[in-house]
Each structure stands twice: as structure tokens, then as C-alpha cells.
């Protein structure tokens, strides 16, 4: 997305396109943090290491996108604030990772939380998660023995 925008000067035109429904603003919004996600504050351009030793065009674009999103009623009403992955991609690219690796890199730190939840469920049966959705059809269907359904035994 930041490559598509190209420069800080192109951000207003990109925002207009998003508001017209002609694209998505990646890295904004979170299913838990319905207001500003506090995690990006520590990873955004306020960290000297992210700025590097020179001008970082992607960081400039990202900071401008964040500034507009925090002020524009369109984004505020929809509660679209930058999430932690918004700046993580810039950091990973600054470290030399290609964008194709971002999905894997975003998942690596999450595995700690997934493993912790799994361990909690194993250790305390009362903490086991339950599926909240009801799956199935509206009508009851009969089943056929394997020999009649065409499956091999």
C-alpha cells in the first residue's frame, strides 16, 4: 500500500480513493481495540531506530496516513486507527525483510500467545474455549452407510 501511494504528497488522493470505496486502508482497525490501539505508539516514527540514518519515505507516508486518520471524521466514525502491524511492516522492511515475508513475521510473535492459550486450556478445563457459532443445516439429514455412499472401506 505504501509503495502504491509513493510519497507523502500523494496521501490525500489515496485517502480520497479509500473514502470512495475504491480500496482498503491496510493496517488500520482492530477487532479488540475499538479506539486508538496503544501498541503502535512505541513502534511508530517516534523511535529513532525506525528513522534510520536518512529519510524514510515509507515512514513519512505512514505518519501522514495516521495523522489524517486521527483527524478525519470518516475514519474516526468507523474507528479506523493504525494497529500494531501498520508500523511493523516498515520496521521489517528497514531490517531487510521483503514484503512477501511479512505475514510469517507477523505470525511469529503471535505464536507465544497462541501457545499460552493452548497451555491454559490444557491445564484448566474451565478455561477451554467454546465455539459460539452454531454450525449445521436447518433440516436434519439422514446418513448413508459407507457402502452406499460410494466411499471405499
PDB file of C-alpha atoms in Angstrom:
ATOM      1  CA  UNK A   1       0.000   0.000   0.000  1.00  0.00           C
ATOM      2  CA  UNK A   2       2.776   2.440   0.914  1.00  0.00           C
ATOM      3  CA  UNK A   3       4.550   1.609  -2.351  1.00  0.00           C
ATOM      4  CA  UNK A   4       1.322   2.315  -4.232  1.00  0.00           C
ATOM      5  CA  UNK A   5       0.992   5.723  -2.563  1.00  0.00           C
ATOM      6  CA  UNK A   6       4.605   6.547  -3.439  1.00  0.00           C
ATOM      7  CA  UNK A   7       5.119   9.774  -1.486  1.00  0.00           C
ATOM      8  CA  UNK A   8       3.651  11.852   1.313  1.00  0.00           C
ATOM      9  CA  UNK A   9       2.242  14.276  -1.283  1.00  0.00           C
ATOM     10  CA  UNK A  10       0.032  11.509  -2.719  1.00  0.00           C
ATOM     11  CA  UNK A  11      -1.615  10.639   0.610  1.00  0.00           C
ATOM     12  CA  UNK A  12      -4.646  12.983   0.236  1.00  0.00           C
ATOM     13  CA  UNK A  13      -5.513  11.478  -3.181  1.00  0.00           C
ATOM     14  CA  UNK A  14      -5.156   7.958  -1.761  1.00  0.00           C
ATOM     15  CA  UNK A  15      -7.387   8.831   1.207  1.00  0.00           C
ATOM     16  CA  UNK A  16      -9.994  10.195  -1.216  1.00  0.00           C
ATOM     17  CA  UNK A  17      -9.889   6.902  -3.139  1.00  0.00           C
ATOM     18  CA  UNK A  18     -10.401   4.935   0.095  1.00  0.00           C
ATOM     19  CA  UNK A  19     -13.369   7.098   1.084  1.00  0.00           C
ATOM     20  CA  UNK A  20     -14.920   6.464  -2.338  1.00  0.00           C
ATOM     21  CA  UNK A  21     -14.741   2.730  -1.654  1.00  0.00           C
ATOM     22  CA  UNK A  22     -12.020   2.105  -4.241  1.00  0.00           C
ATOM     23  CA  UNK A  23      -9.559   0.414  -1.915  1.00  0.00           C
ATOM     24  CA  UNK A  24      -8.736  -0.556   1.634  1.00  0.00           C
ATOM     25  CA  UNK A  25      -6.556   1.139   4.188  1.00  0.00           C
ATOM     26  CA  UNK A  26      -4.342  -1.730   5.340  1.00  0.00           C
ATOM     27  CA  UNK A  27      -3.045  -1.741   8.911  1.00  0.00           C
ATOM     28  CA  UNK A  28      -5.967   0.242  10.294  1.00  0.00           C
ATOM     29  CA  UNK A  29      -8.668  -1.062  12.614  1.00  0.00           C
ATOM     30  CA  UNK A  30      -8.582  -3.835  15.203  1.00  0.00           C
ATOM     31  CA  UNK A  31     -11.255  -6.206  16.425  1.00  0.00           C
ATOM     32  CA  UNK A  32     -10.437  -5.594  20.118  1.00  0.00           C
ATOM     33  CA  UNK A  33      -9.077  -2.042  20.212  1.00  0.00           C
ATOM     34  CA  UNK A  34     -12.114  -0.064  19.075  1.00  0.00           C
ATOM     35  CA  UNK A  35     -10.399   3.180  19.954  1.00  0.00           C
ATOM     36  CA  UNK A  36      -6.778   4.053  19.365  1.00  0.00           C
ATOM     37  CA  UNK A  37      -4.586   0.940  19.630  1.00  0.00           C
ATOM     38  CA  UNK A  38      -1.884   1.875  22.174  1.00  0.00           C
ATOM     39  CA  UNK A  39       0.695  -0.567  20.790  1.00  0.00           C
ATOM     40  CA  UNK A  40       1.798   1.387  17.682  1.00  0.00           C
ATOM     41  CA  UNK A  41       2.843   4.417  19.735  1.00  0.00           C
ATOM     42  CA  UNK A  42       6.029   2.609  20.737  1.00  0.00           C
ATOM     43  CA  UNK A  43       6.775   1.353  17.228  1.00  0.00           C
ATOM     44  CA  UNK A  44       5.984   4.369  15.065  1.00  0.00           C
ATOM     45  CA  UNK A  45       8.323   7.113  13.884  1.00  0.00           C
ATOM     46  CA  UNK A  46       8.831   8.334  17.398  1.00  0.00           C
ATOM     47  CA  UNK A  47      11.578   5.712  17.664  1.00  0.00           C
ATOM     48  CA  UNK A  48      14.951   6.878  16.306  1.00  0.00           C
ATOM     49  CA  UNK A  49      15.911   3.386  15.081  1.00  0.00           C
ATOM     50  CA  UNK A  50      12.957   3.319  12.713  1.00  0.00           C
ATOM     51  CA  UNK A  51      14.045   6.533  11.060  1.00  0.00           C
ATOM     52  CA  UNK A  52      17.483   5.075  10.329  1.00  0.00           C
ATOM     53  CA  UNK A  53      20.297   7.261   9.090  1.00  0.00           C
ATOM     54  CA  UNK A  54      18.366   9.092   6.428  1.00  0.00           C
ATOM     55  CA  UNK A  55      14.978   9.895   5.034  1.00  0.00           C
ATOM     56  CA  UNK A  56      12.421   7.093   5.226  1.00  0.00           C
ATOM     57  CA  UNK A  57       9.735   7.780   2.608  1.00  0.00           C
ATOM     58  CA  UNK A  58       7.507   4.936   3.812  1.00  0.00           C
ATOM     59  CA  UNK A  59       7.617   6.234   7.359  1.00  0.00           C
ATOM     60  CA  UNK A  60       6.694   9.730   6.153  1.00  0.00           C
ATOM     61  CA  UNK A  61       3.706   8.278   4.254  1.00  0.00           C
ATOM     62  CA  UNK A  62       2.664   6.190   7.267  1.00  0.00           C
ATOM     63  CA  UNK A  63       2.822   9.127   9.665  1.00  0.00           C
ATOM     64  CA  UNK A  64       0.753  11.251   7.259  1.00  0.00           C
ATOM     65  CA  UNK A  65      -1.837   8.475   6.886  1.00  0.00           C
ATOM     66  CA  UNK A  66      -2.038   8.197  10.675  1.00  0.00           C
ATOM     67  CA  UNK A  67      -2.359  11.968  11.094  1.00  0.00           C
ATOM     68  CA  UNK A  68      -5.241  12.144   8.627  1.00  0.00           C
ATOM     69  CA  UNK A  69      -6.986   9.080  10.050  1.00  0.00           C
ATOM     70  CA  UNK A  70      -6.898  10.539  13.558  1.00  0.00           C
ATOM     71  CA  UNK A  71      -8.447  13.826  12.375  1.00  0.00           C
ATOM     72  CA  UNK A  72     -10.834  12.805   9.581  1.00  0.00           C
ATOM     73  CA  UNK A  73     -14.440  12.082  10.638  1.00  0.00           C
ATOM     74  CA  UNK A  74     -14.682   9.281   8.041  1.00  0.00           C
ATOM     75  CA  UNK A  75     -12.020   7.246   9.876  1.00  0.00           C
ATOM     76  CA  UNK A  76     -12.908   8.373  13.394  1.00  0.00           C
ATOM     77  CA  UNK A  77     -16.583   7.352  12.990  1.00  0.00           C
ATOM     78  CA  UNK A  78     -15.517   3.941  11.664  1.00  0.00           C
ATOM     79  CA  UNK A  79     -12.925   3.626  14.441  1.00  0.00           C
ATOM     80  CA  UNK A  80     -10.129   3.066  11.928  1.00  0.00           C
ATOM     81  CA  UNK A  81      -6.921   3.764  13.787  1.00  0.00           C
ATOM     82  CA  UNK A  82      -3.466   2.342  12.992  1.00  0.00           C
ATOM     83  CA  UNK A  83      -2.887  -1.078  14.507  1.00  0.00           C
ATOM     84  CA  UNK A  84       0.455  -2.528  15.558  1.00  0.00           C
ATOM     85  CA  UNK A  85       1.081  -4.211  12.195  1.00  0.00           C
ATOM     86  CA  UNK A  86       0.879  -0.870  10.388  1.00  0.00           C
ATOM     87  CA  UNK A  87       4.343   0.156  11.588  1.00  0.00           C
ATOM     88  CA  UNK A  88       5.710  -3.381  11.949  1.00  0.00           C
ATOM     89  CA  UNK A  89       5.898  -3.766   8.179  1.00  0.00           C
ATOM     90  CA  UNK A  90       8.008  -0.618   7.897  1.00  0.00           C
ATOM     91  CA  UNK A  91      10.322  -1.900  10.619  1.00  0.00           C
ATOM     92  CA  UNK A  92      10.668  -5.320   8.987  1.00  0.00           C
ATOM     93  CA  UNK A  93      11.458  -3.732   5.630  1.00  0.00           C
ATOM     94  CA  UNK A  94      14.046  -1.457   7.265  1.00  0.00           C
ATOM     95  CA  UNK A  95      15.660  -4.625   8.652  1.00  0.00           C
ATOM     96  CA  UNK A  96      15.929  -6.030   5.134  1.00  0.00           C
ATOM     97  CA  UNK A  97      12.910  -8.377   5.008  1.00  0.00           C
ATOM     98  CA  UNK A  98      10.935  -8.499   1.782  1.00  0.00           C
ATOM     99  CA  UNK A  99       7.178  -7.759   1.981  1.00  0.00           C
ATOM    100  CA  UNK A 100       6.435 -11.361   0.953  1.00  0.00           C
ATOM    101  CA  UNK A 101       7.711 -12.413   4.393  1.00  0.00           C
ATOM    102  CA  UNK A 102       5.520 -10.024   6.402  1.00  0.00           C
ATOM    103  CA  UNK A 103       2.671 -12.488   7.013  1.00  0.00           C
ATOM    104  CA  UNK A 104       5.064 -15.017   8.517  1.00  0.00           C
ATOM    105  CA  UNK A 105       6.853 -12.335  10.508  1.00  0.00           C
ATOM    106  CA  UNK A 106       3.549 -11.021  11.881  1.00  0.00           C
ATOM    107  CA  UNK A 107       2.612 -14.561  12.980  1.00  0.00           C
ATOM    108  CA  UNK A 108       5.866 -15.407  14.792  1.00  0.00           C
ATOM    109  CA  UNK A 109       5.305 -13.201  17.877  1.00  0.00           C
ATOM    110  CA  UNK A 110       1.640 -14.229  18.000  1.00  0.00           C
ATOM    111  CA  UNK A 111       2.602 -17.886  18.440  1.00  0.00           C
ATOM    112  CA  UNK A 112       3.631 -17.140  22.022  1.00  0.00           C
ATOM    113  CA  UNK A 113       0.072 -16.020  22.806  1.00  0.00           C
ATOM    114  CA  UNK A 114      -1.450 -18.944  20.936  1.00  0.00           C
ATOM    115  CA  UNK A 115       0.752 -21.405  22.846  1.00  0.00           C
ATOM    116  CA  UNK A 116      -0.080 -19.717  26.163  1.00  0.00           C
ATOM    117  CA  UNK A 117      -3.811 -20.042  25.446  1.00  0.00           C
ATOM    118  CA  UNK A 118      -3.368 -23.671  24.455  1.00  0.00           C
ATOM    119  CA  UNK A 119      -1.430 -24.375  27.679  1.00  0.00           C
ATOM    120  CA  UNK A 120      -4.149 -22.662  29.759  1.00  0.00           C
ATOM    121  CA  UNK A 121      -6.793 -24.836  28.127  1.00  0.00           C
ATOM    122  CA  UNK A 122      -4.785 -27.994  28.858  1.00  0.00           C
ATOM    123  CA  UNK A 123      -4.143 -27.013  32.488  1.00  0.00           C
ATOM    124  CA  UNK A 124      -7.599 -25.676  33.341  1.00  0.00           C
ATOM    125  CA  UNK A 125     -10.600 -27.315  31.651  1.00  0.00           C
ATOM    126  CA  UNK A 126     -12.866 -24.462  32.812  1.00  0.00           C
ATOM    127  CA  UNK A 127     -10.900 -22.075  30.583  1.00  0.00           C
ATOM    128  CA  UNK A 128     -11.490 -24.094  27.429  1.00  0.00           C
ATOM    129  CA  UNK A 129     -12.848 -22.029  24.623  1.00  0.00           C
ATOM    130  CA  UNK A 130     -16.172 -22.959  23.153  1.00  0.00           C
ATOM    131  CA  UNK A 131     -17.387 -22.379  19.649  1.00  0.00           C
ATOM    132  CA  UNK A 132     -20.000 -19.637  19.760  1.00  0.00           C
ATOM    133  CA  UNK A 133     -21.419 -20.206  16.310  1.00  0.00           C
ATOM    134  CA  UNK A 134     -23.913 -22.959  15.635  1.00  0.00           C
ATOM    135  CA  UNK A 135     -22.960 -24.976  12.631  1.00  0.00           C
ATOM    136  CA  UNK A 136     -25.306 -27.222  10.744  1.00  0.00           C
ATOM    137  CA  UNK A 137     -28.252 -27.216   8.445  1.00  0.00           C
ATOM    138  CA  UNK A 138     -31.786 -26.165   9.260  1.00  0.00           C
ATOM    139  CA  UNK A 139     -33.145 -29.616   8.492  1.00  0.00           C
ATOM    140  CA  UNK A 140     -31.976 -32.940   9.796  1.00  0.00           C
ATOM    141  CA  UNK A 141     -30.466 -35.149   7.132  1.00  0.00           C
ATOM    142  CA  UNK A 142     -30.086 -38.876   7.168  1.00  0.00           C
ATOM    143  CA  UNK A 143     -26.775 -40.582   6.658  1.00  0.00           C
ATOM    144  CA  UNK A 144     -25.896 -43.468   4.395  1.00  0.00           C
ATOM    145  CA  UNK A 145     -23.712 -46.397   5.258  1.00  0.00           C
ATOM    146  CA  UNK A 146     -20.305 -46.176   3.573  1.00  0.00           C
ATOM    147  CA  UNK A 147     -21.114 -48.985   1.204  1.00  0.00           C
ATOM    148  CA  UNK A 148     -23.992 -46.978  -0.302  1.00  0.00           C
ATOM    149  CA  UNK A 149     -22.299 -43.581  -0.367  1.00  0.00           C
ATOM    150  CA  UNK A 150     -19.614 -44.602  -2.816  1.00  0.00           C
ATOM    151  CA  UNK A 151     -16.748 -44.428  -0.289  1.00  0.00           C
ATOM    152  CA  UNK A 152     -14.206 -47.217  -0.172  1.00  0.00           C
ATOM    153  CA  UNK A 153     -13.888 -49.153   3.032  1.00  0.00           C
TER     154      UNK A 153
END
